[in-house]
Amino acid sequence: MRPELIDITLILLIAGIVGYYIYLRYREEKRKKEKQLIPTLEYYRDRYLKERSQYIQRAEKFRQKMEHFRDRINHIKNNIQDYSWNQDEKKILKTLKGTDFEWTFSVMFEILGYRIYEPPVFKDHHIDFILEVDKDKKVCIDFVDYQQAKKLGKKYIDKLLEGKEKYRCSGVWIITNSRLKQEIKEYLLKKEVNLFEYEQIIRFFPSIRIVEDYYETTTRFHNYELLHKETTDEIIRRDTWLNEVEEKLQEAYKKLEEKKAVAK
C-alpha cells in the first residue's frame, strides 16, 4: 500500500473515532440535560414564586407609604388656617427674589386648589403665570420681587395689560414682597390691576411654611410612587417568567410520561 493511501486511511480513521466520541458526548450531555430539565425548571419556578412574594410584600409596603403621604398632602390642603405667619417667615418673605419668589407662590396657588401654568412664551408681556380661577376665568400673574419693584412703571403696566388681552385673561394680579410708590398704586387702581404687596400677602396667604411642608410631602409621595411602580413591574416580570416556566414544565412532564409508557 502506498504511503499516501496509508496516511489518508489513518486520518479518516482518527476522524471517525473523534467524530464518534463527539457524538457519544453529545448524547450523554443531551441525556443529562433532559434528566436535569424538570429539576431545573422546578428550581426556577420556586425561585420566581419566592421573588414574586417578596416583591408583593414590598409593593404593599410602598403602597401604604403612598397612602400615608397622600393623606398628609390632603391634611395640609385642608388645614391652611394652621399656617399663620411668624416673624422668621416674614423676614424670609422679604428676601425672596427671582425664581424662588415665583416658585414659592406658584406652589402656593397649587395648594390653594388653582391650576397655574406658564404662558407659551417665557415671561411674555411680563406675565410669569396664568392662573385658572374657574373654567371660564383666567388671571395673568406677574411676580415682582423687592429688587424688581423699582422698575415698575406705567409702560411696564401697559405691557402687562397687552398680555391680558393676548391671553384673554379677565384680570391681572401683581404680587410683590415690596411696597410700591403711591403713584404706581393709583395707576394700578385706575387700570383695574389687583395688587398684593407685602402686607396683603401676609393677610391673604398662608405662611410660606406650607410650601415647604407640601413640597417635602409630595416629593416623598412621588418617591414611593416610583418605588411602587418599579416593584409592581418586577411582579409582572415574575408572572411572565412563571408562565413560561410552567409551560415548559408541562411539556417536560408530558414527555416523561410518554417515555414511561413506552418503557412499559
JSON list of C-alpha atoms in Angstrom, two decimals, residues 33-120:
[
{"chain": "A", "resi": 33, "resn": "LYS", "atom": "CA", "xyz": [-29.77, 17.88, 30.21]},
{"chain": "A", "resi": 34, "resn": "GLU", "atom": "CA", "xyz": [-33.07, 16.06, 29.74]},
{"chain": "A", "resi": 35, "resn": "LYS", "atom": "CA", "xyz": [-32.63, 14.39, 33.12]},
{"chain": "A", "resi": 36, "resn": "GLN", "atom": "CA", "xyz": [-31.98, 17.74, 34.81]},
{"chain": "A", "resi": 37, "resn": "LEU", "atom": "CA", "xyz": [-34.63, 19.65, 32.86]},
{"chain": "A", "resi": 38, "resn": "ILE", "atom": "CA", "xyz": [-37.52, 19.10, 35.28]},
{"chain": "A", "resi": 39, "resn": "PRO", "atom": "CA", "xyz": [-35.46, 19.76, 38.47]},
{"chain": "A", "resi": 40, "resn": "THR", "atom": "CA", "xyz": [-34.00, 22.89, 36.86]},
{"chain": "A", "resi": 41, "resn": "LEU", "atom": "CA", "xyz": [-37.42, 24.19, 35.82]},
{"chain": "A", "resi": 42, "resn": "GLU", "atom": "CA", "xyz": [-38.84, 23.40, 39.26]},
{"chain": "A", "resi": 43, "resn": "TYR", "atom": "CA", "xyz": [-35.94, 25.28, 40.85]},
{"chain": "A", "resi": 44, "resn": "TYR", "atom": "CA", "xyz": [-36.64, 28.38, 38.75]},
{"chain": "A", "resi": 45, "resn": "ARG", "atom": "CA", "xyz": [-40.37, 28.10, 39.39]},
{"chain": "A", "resi": 46, "resn": "ASP", "atom": "CA", "xyz": [-39.78, 28.04, 43.17]},
{"chain": "A", "resi": 47, "resn": "ARG", "atom": "CA", "xyz": [-37.27, 30.86, 42.89]},
{"chain": "A", "resi": 48, "resn": "TYR", "atom": "CA", "xyz": [-39.63, 33.09, 40.88]},
{"chain": "A", "resi": 49, "resn": "LEU", "atom": "CA", "xyz": [-42.51, 32.33, 43.26]},
{"chain": "A", "resi": 50, "resn": "LYS", "atom": "CA", "xyz": [-40.36, 33.35, 46.21]},
{"chain": "A", "resi": 51, "resn": "GLU", "atom": "CA", "xyz": [-39.18, 36.53, 44.49]},
{"chain": "A", "resi": 52, "resn": "ARG", "atom": "CA", "xyz": [-42.75, 37.35, 43.45]},
{"chain": "A", "resi": 53, "resn": "SER", "atom": "CA", "xyz": [-43.93, 37.00, 47.05]},
{"chain": "A", "resi": 54, "resn": "GLN", "atom": "CA", "xyz": [-41.13, 39.29, 48.24]},
{"chain": "A", "resi": 55, "resn": "TYR", "atom": "CA", "xyz": [-41.97, 41.92, 45.64]},
{"chain": "A", "resi": 56, "resn": "ILE", "atom": "CA", "xyz": [-45.66, 41.75, 46.54]},
{"chain": "A", "resi": 57, "resn": "GLN", "atom": "CA", "xyz": [-44.75, 42.48, 50.17]},
{"chain": "A", "resi": 58, "resn": "ARG", "atom": "CA", "xyz": [-42.54, 45.39, 49.10]},
{"chain": "A", "resi": 59, "resn": "ALA", "atom": "CA", "xyz": [-45.24, 46.78, 46.80]},
{"chain": "A", "resi": 60, "resn": "GLU", "atom": "CA", "xyz": [-47.74, 46.69, 49.65]},
{"chain": "A", "resi": 61, "resn": "LYS", "atom": "CA", "xyz": [-45.27, 48.46, 51.92]},
{"chain": "A", "resi": 62, "resn": "PHE", "atom": "CA", "xyz": [-44.72, 51.20, 49.32]},
{"chain": "A", "resi": 63, "resn": "ARG", "atom": "CA", "xyz": [-48.48, 51.48, 48.71]},
{"chain": "A", "resi": 64, "resn": "GLN", "atom": "CA", "xyz": [-49.05, 52.08, 52.42]},
{"chain": "A", "resi": 65, "resn": "LYS", "atom": "CA", "xyz": [-46.34, 54.75, 52.40]},
{"chain": "A", "resi": 66, "resn": "MET", "atom": "CA", "xyz": [-48.03, 56.39, 49.42]},
{"chain": "A", "resi": 67, "resn": "GLU", "atom": "CA", "xyz": [-51.37, 56.39, 51.24]},
{"chain": "A", "resi": 68, "resn": "HIS", "atom": "CA", "xyz": [-49.72, 57.92, 54.30]},
{"chain": "A", "resi": 69, "resn": "PHE", "atom": "CA", "xyz": [-48.20, 60.80, 52.35]},
{"chain": "A", "resi": 70, "resn": "ARG", "atom": "CA", "xyz": [-51.35, 61.25, 50.23]},
{"chain": "A", "resi": 71, "resn": "ASP", "atom": "CA", "xyz": [-53.29, 61.68, 53.47]},
{"chain": "A", "resi": 72, "resn": "ARG", "atom": "CA", "xyz": [-50.62, 64.09, 54.65]},
{"chain": "A", "resi": 73, "resn": "ILE", "atom": "CA", "xyz": [-50.98, 66.15, 51.45]},
{"chain": "A", "resi": 74, "resn": "ASN", "atom": "CA", "xyz": [-54.75, 66.31, 51.92]},
{"chain": "A", "resi": 75, "resn": "HIS", "atom": "CA", "xyz": [-54.25, 67.26, 55.56]},
{"chain": "A", "resi": 76, "resn": "ILE", "atom": "CA", "xyz": [-52.04, 70.19, 54.55]},
{"chain": "A", "resi": 77, "resn": "LYS", "atom": "CA", "xyz": [-54.58, 71.38, 51.97]},
{"chain": "A", "resi": 78, "resn": "ASN", "atom": "CA", "xyz": [-57.47, 71.06, 54.41]},
{"chain": "A", "resi": 79, "resn": "ASN", "atom": "CA", "xyz": [-55.74, 72.85, 57.28]},
{"chain": "A", "resi": 80, "resn": "ILE", "atom": "CA", "xyz": [-54.42, 76.00, 55.65]},
{"chain": "A", "resi": 81, "resn": "GLN", "atom": "CA", "xyz": [-55.56, 78.01, 58.67]},
{"chain": "A", "resi": 82, "resn": "ASP", "atom": "CA", "xyz": [-52.82, 76.35, 60.74]},
{"chain": "A", "resi": 83, "resn": "TYR", "atom": "CA", "xyz": [-50.13, 78.11, 58.71]},
{"chain": "A", "resi": 84, "resn": "SER", "atom": "CA", "xyz": [-50.04, 81.59, 60.21]},
{"chain": "A", "resi": 85, "resn": "TRP", "atom": "CA", "xyz": [-47.01, 83.79, 59.70]},
{"chain": "A", "resi": 86, "resn": "ASN", "atom": "CA", "xyz": [-44.30, 84.10, 62.33]},
{"chain": "A", "resi": 87, "resn": "GLN", "atom": "CA", "xyz": [-41.55, 86.71, 62.41]},
{"chain": "A", "resi": 88, "resn": "ASP", "atom": "CA", "xyz": [-38.88, 84.48, 60.87]},
{"chain": "A", "resi": 89, "resn": "GLU", "atom": "CA", "xyz": [-41.15, 83.62, 57.94]},
{"chain": "A", "resi": 90, "resn": "LYS", "atom": "CA", "xyz": [-41.97, 87.28, 57.38]},
{"chain": "A", "resi": 91, "resn": "LYS", "atom": "CA", "xyz": [-38.23, 88.02, 57.18]},
{"chain": "A", "resi": 92, "resn": "ILE", "atom": "CA", "xyz": [-37.78, 85.23, 54.64]},
{"chain": "A", "resi": 93, "resn": "LEU", "atom": "CA", "xyz": [-40.68, 86.60, 52.59]},
{"chain": "A", "resi": 94, "resn": "LYS", "atom": "CA", "xyz": [-38.96, 89.98, 52.36]},
{"chain": "A", "resi": 95, "resn": "THR", "atom": "CA", "xyz": [-35.78, 88.39, 50.96]},
{"chain": "A", "resi": 96, "resn": "LEU", "atom": "CA", "xyz": [-37.36, 86.13, 48.33]},
{"chain": "A", "resi": 97, "resn": "LYS", "atom": "CA", "xyz": [-36.39, 87.08, 44.79]},
{"chain": "A", "resi": 98, "resn": "GLY", "atom": "CA", "xyz": [-36.46, 85.89, 41.21]},
{"chain": "A", "resi": 99, "resn": "THR", "atom": "CA", "xyz": [-37.36, 82.28, 40.55]},
{"chain": "A", "resi": 100, "resn": "ASP", "atom": "CA", "xyz": [-37.53, 81.46, 44.30]},
{"chain": "A", "resi": 101, "resn": "PHE", "atom": "CA", "xyz": [-40.27, 84.04, 44.73]},
{"chain": "A", "resi": 102, "resn": "GLU", "atom": "CA", "xyz": [-42.14, 82.84, 41.64]},
{"chain": "A", "resi": 103, "resn": "TRP", "atom": "CA", "xyz": [-41.81, 79.16, 42.54]},
{"chain": "A", "resi": 104, "resn": "THR", "atom": "CA", "xyz": [-42.92, 79.65, 46.15]},
{"chain": "A", "resi": 105, "resn": "PHE", "atom": "CA", "xyz": [-46.17, 81.37, 45.21]},
{"chain": "A", "resi": 106, "resn": "SER", "atom": "CA", "xyz": [-46.91, 79.23, 42.16]},
{"chain": "A", "resi": 107, "resn": "VAL", "atom": "CA", "xyz": [-46.82, 76.20, 44.51]},
{"chain": "A", "resi": 108, "resn": "MET", "atom": "CA", "xyz": [-48.91, 78.21, 46.99]},
{"chain": "A", "resi": 109, "resn": "PHE", "atom": "CA", "xyz": [-51.66, 78.62, 44.38]},
{"chain": "A", "resi": 110, "resn": "GLU", "atom": "CA", "xyz": [-51.50, 74.90, 43.60]},
{"chain": "A", "resi": 111, "resn": "ILE", "atom": "CA", "xyz": [-52.01, 74.12, 47.30]},
{"chain": "A", "resi": 112, "resn": "LEU", "atom": "CA", "xyz": [-54.96, 76.51, 47.34]},
{"chain": "A", "resi": 113, "resn": "GLY", "atom": "CA", "xyz": [-56.56, 74.45, 44.58]},
{"chain": "A", "resi": 114, "resn": "TYR", "atom": "CA", "xyz": [-55.89, 76.51, 41.47]},
{"chain": "A", "resi": 115, "resn": "ARG", "atom": "CA", "xyz": [-54.37, 75.39, 38.19]},
{"chain": "A", "resi": 116, "resn": "ILE", "atom": "CA", "xyz": [-51.40, 77.57, 37.32]},
{"chain": "A", "resi": 117, "resn": "TYR", "atom": "CA", "xyz": [-49.13, 77.39, 34.29]},
{"chain": "A", "resi": 118, "resn": "GLU", "atom": "CA", "xyz": [-46.58, 79.45, 32.38]},
{"chain": "A", "resi": 119, "resn": "PRO", "atom": "CA", "xyz": [-47.54, 81.22, 29.13]},
{"chain": "A", "resi": 120, "resn": "PRO", "atom": "CA", "xyz": [-46.19, 79.59, 25.92]}
]
